[in-house]
Each structure stands twice: as structure tokens, then as C-alpha cells.
C-alpha angles and dihedrals in degrees: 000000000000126000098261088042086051091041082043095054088039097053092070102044089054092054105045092077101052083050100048087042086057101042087057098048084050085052086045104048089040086058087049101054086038087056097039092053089044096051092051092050104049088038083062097030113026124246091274078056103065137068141179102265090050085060082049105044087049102070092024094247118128122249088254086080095042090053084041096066102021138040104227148316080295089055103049086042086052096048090052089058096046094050094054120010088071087057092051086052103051092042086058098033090053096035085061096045092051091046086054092040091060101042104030122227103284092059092045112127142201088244100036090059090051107055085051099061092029100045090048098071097025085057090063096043090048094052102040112023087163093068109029101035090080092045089047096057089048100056088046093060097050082044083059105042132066125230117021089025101045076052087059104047098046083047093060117008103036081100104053088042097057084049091066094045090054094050088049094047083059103044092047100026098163092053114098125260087245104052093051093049082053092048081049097055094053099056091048088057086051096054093045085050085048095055094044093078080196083161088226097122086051089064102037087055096045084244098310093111129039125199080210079063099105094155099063087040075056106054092038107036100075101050102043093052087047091055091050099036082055091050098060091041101058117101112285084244093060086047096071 
């Protein structure tokens, strides 16, 4: 073979991989803006809200792209949740592992262990409103709803959630497994209220609260759930 049949043959291979490289940035970037419109839909609208050609009309594209890259509604809901709910749980999972870490397992608190699994996901929301408000009003409605949200929820959040259950076992280790699974349940109906952003706290207050306001839920929400979370756990006596 001589040396311009052997450049020839070599020109093409070089190039297959930059066009294959670019063909799946373009997929990709196409998935993103599907996802983006889509989170921003079924966070204002619920998931029974939305349809395809919302997602479509959204970003002016027809319902032929949409089919070409997902499945369904199902699919595009699916895909939201698997882009950020695993985010939500390392950031907690880590932020209380480091929080035990650094005061060992006898100093753990109610409150410590709060701020822990709470700040981790305000903080985000805090620093980049533009990416995880969406995603926080979405979570709050399958933490709302029975059925396909309770599904979600199990699906992504059941170890982060244990993670809390076993801090607070340690910091309250006379209290009794059910109580603690209740206390749990409390805080989890504040921080779906929290992500809501439903402004009804704006209007309630005349404008001197927001429910936008994450710093000051922040800087509250921790220590007030601890204080209640301590009260039911003291002894019934004591209760009384």
C-alpha cells in the first residue's frame, strides 16, 4: 500500500471519534434542556399536571424529541429523581458522618444530629436556588402524596433517613424506638413544608417572613425540632 492510500485510510479513523464525541454532547445537552423544562413543570404543576407536549412546548421542540430520548412522562419524572435525589442523600449522609465523626457517639445531640441531616439540603438550596428549588418542590410533593410518591421517596431517601434514626437513637438512647420514628416524622412534614415555597407564610406575616427565607429556616429549624423531639422523649413521669 502505498503512503496517500495508507494517509487516506488514516483521515477517517481520526475523525470518528470526535464525531461520535460530538453527537453525544449534542444528546446530552438535548436530555439536559428536556430535564430542566420538565423539572420546572411538574415542580409548578405536579407530576398529574404535566404532559409531553408541555415538556415540548416548553423548550419549542415537537413531541417526536421528547419520545426520541425518553420513554414516557414516567421516564422523564424517573430521570429528575435520579439526577438529584442521590445528591440530597450523600450530602446528608456524609454531613452526619462527619458530625459523628467529630464528636464521637457519647457527645452526639438532638440538635447536632439535626443540623446535620437538615443543613445539608438547606445549604443547597441556600447557595443555588436556581438548580435545587425545582427539585425541592418536587420532593415535597411525593413526600405528600401516597402511592407513587411514597415509592419515591422509599426508592431514594429510606437511607438517609435511617441515618438520622440511628444519630438520634444515640443521642436519646432511653427514649423508645417509636417515639423517635414519630419525632421523625414531624420534622420530615416541616421540611416538605419548607421546600413547598407555597408563600403562605409571606402573607400570613404582611411580608416580614418568606417562605424563600432558607437562611432564617436555617438558623430556627434545628433547634426548635430538637426541643420538641426532647420533650416527647422524656420519661412519661416527667411528662406530667
Amino acid at each position: 500500500m502505498n503512503t496517500t492510500d495508507s494517509k487516506s485510510m488514516q483521515v477517517p479513523a481520526s475523525k470518528r471519534p470526535q464525531a461520535r464525541n460530538h453527537k453525544a454532547r449534542v444528546r446530552e445537552a438535548s436530555i439536559e434542556r428536556i430535564l430542566d423544562a420538565a423539572e420546572q413543570l411538574f415542580a409548578e404543576f405536579g407530576y398529574h399536571g404535566v404532559t409531553l407536549k408541555d415538556v415540548a412546548a416548553r423548550i419549542g421542540v415537537s413531541s417526536t424529541l421528547i419520545h426520541y430520548h425518553f420513554n414516557g412522562k414516567e421516564s422523564i419524572y424517573e430521570a429528575i429523581w435520579a439526577r438529584k435525589a442521590p445528591v440530597s442523600v450523600h450530602n446528608r449522609l456524609e454531613a452526619m458522618r462527619l458530625y459523628a465523626e467529630t464528636v464521637g457517639d457519647d457527645a452526639i445531640t438532638v440538635e447536632g444530629a439535626l443540623h446535620a441531616w437538615i443543613d445539608a439540603d438547606l445549604n443547597v438550596q441556600i447557595e443555588d436556588p436556581e438548580t435545587w428549588a425545582a427539585f425541592g418542590k418536587i420532593a415535597a410533593q411525593a413526600n405528600s402524596a401516597a402511592g407513587w410518591g411514597a415509592e419515591k421517596m422509599t426508592n431514594y431517601f429510606n437511607p438517609v433517613v435511617l441515618a438520622l434514626i440511628d444519630l438520634l437513637k444515640k443521642a436519646m438512647p432511653d427514649c423508645d424506638e417509636q417515639t423517635i420514628f414519630w419525632a421523625y416524622h414531624f420534622v420530615s412534614g416541616a421540611m416538605t413544608h419548607n421546600m413547598s415555597r407555597t408563600g403562605r407564610l409571606d402573607e400570613l406575616s404582611h411580608g416580614l417572613c418568606s417562605s424563600d427565607d432558607f437562611v432564617s429556616i436555617k438558623r430556627h429549624m434545628a433547634t426548635f425540632m430538637a426541643a420538641g423531639i426532647e420533650a416527647i422523649c422524656r420519661p412519661s413521669d416527667s411528662k406530667r
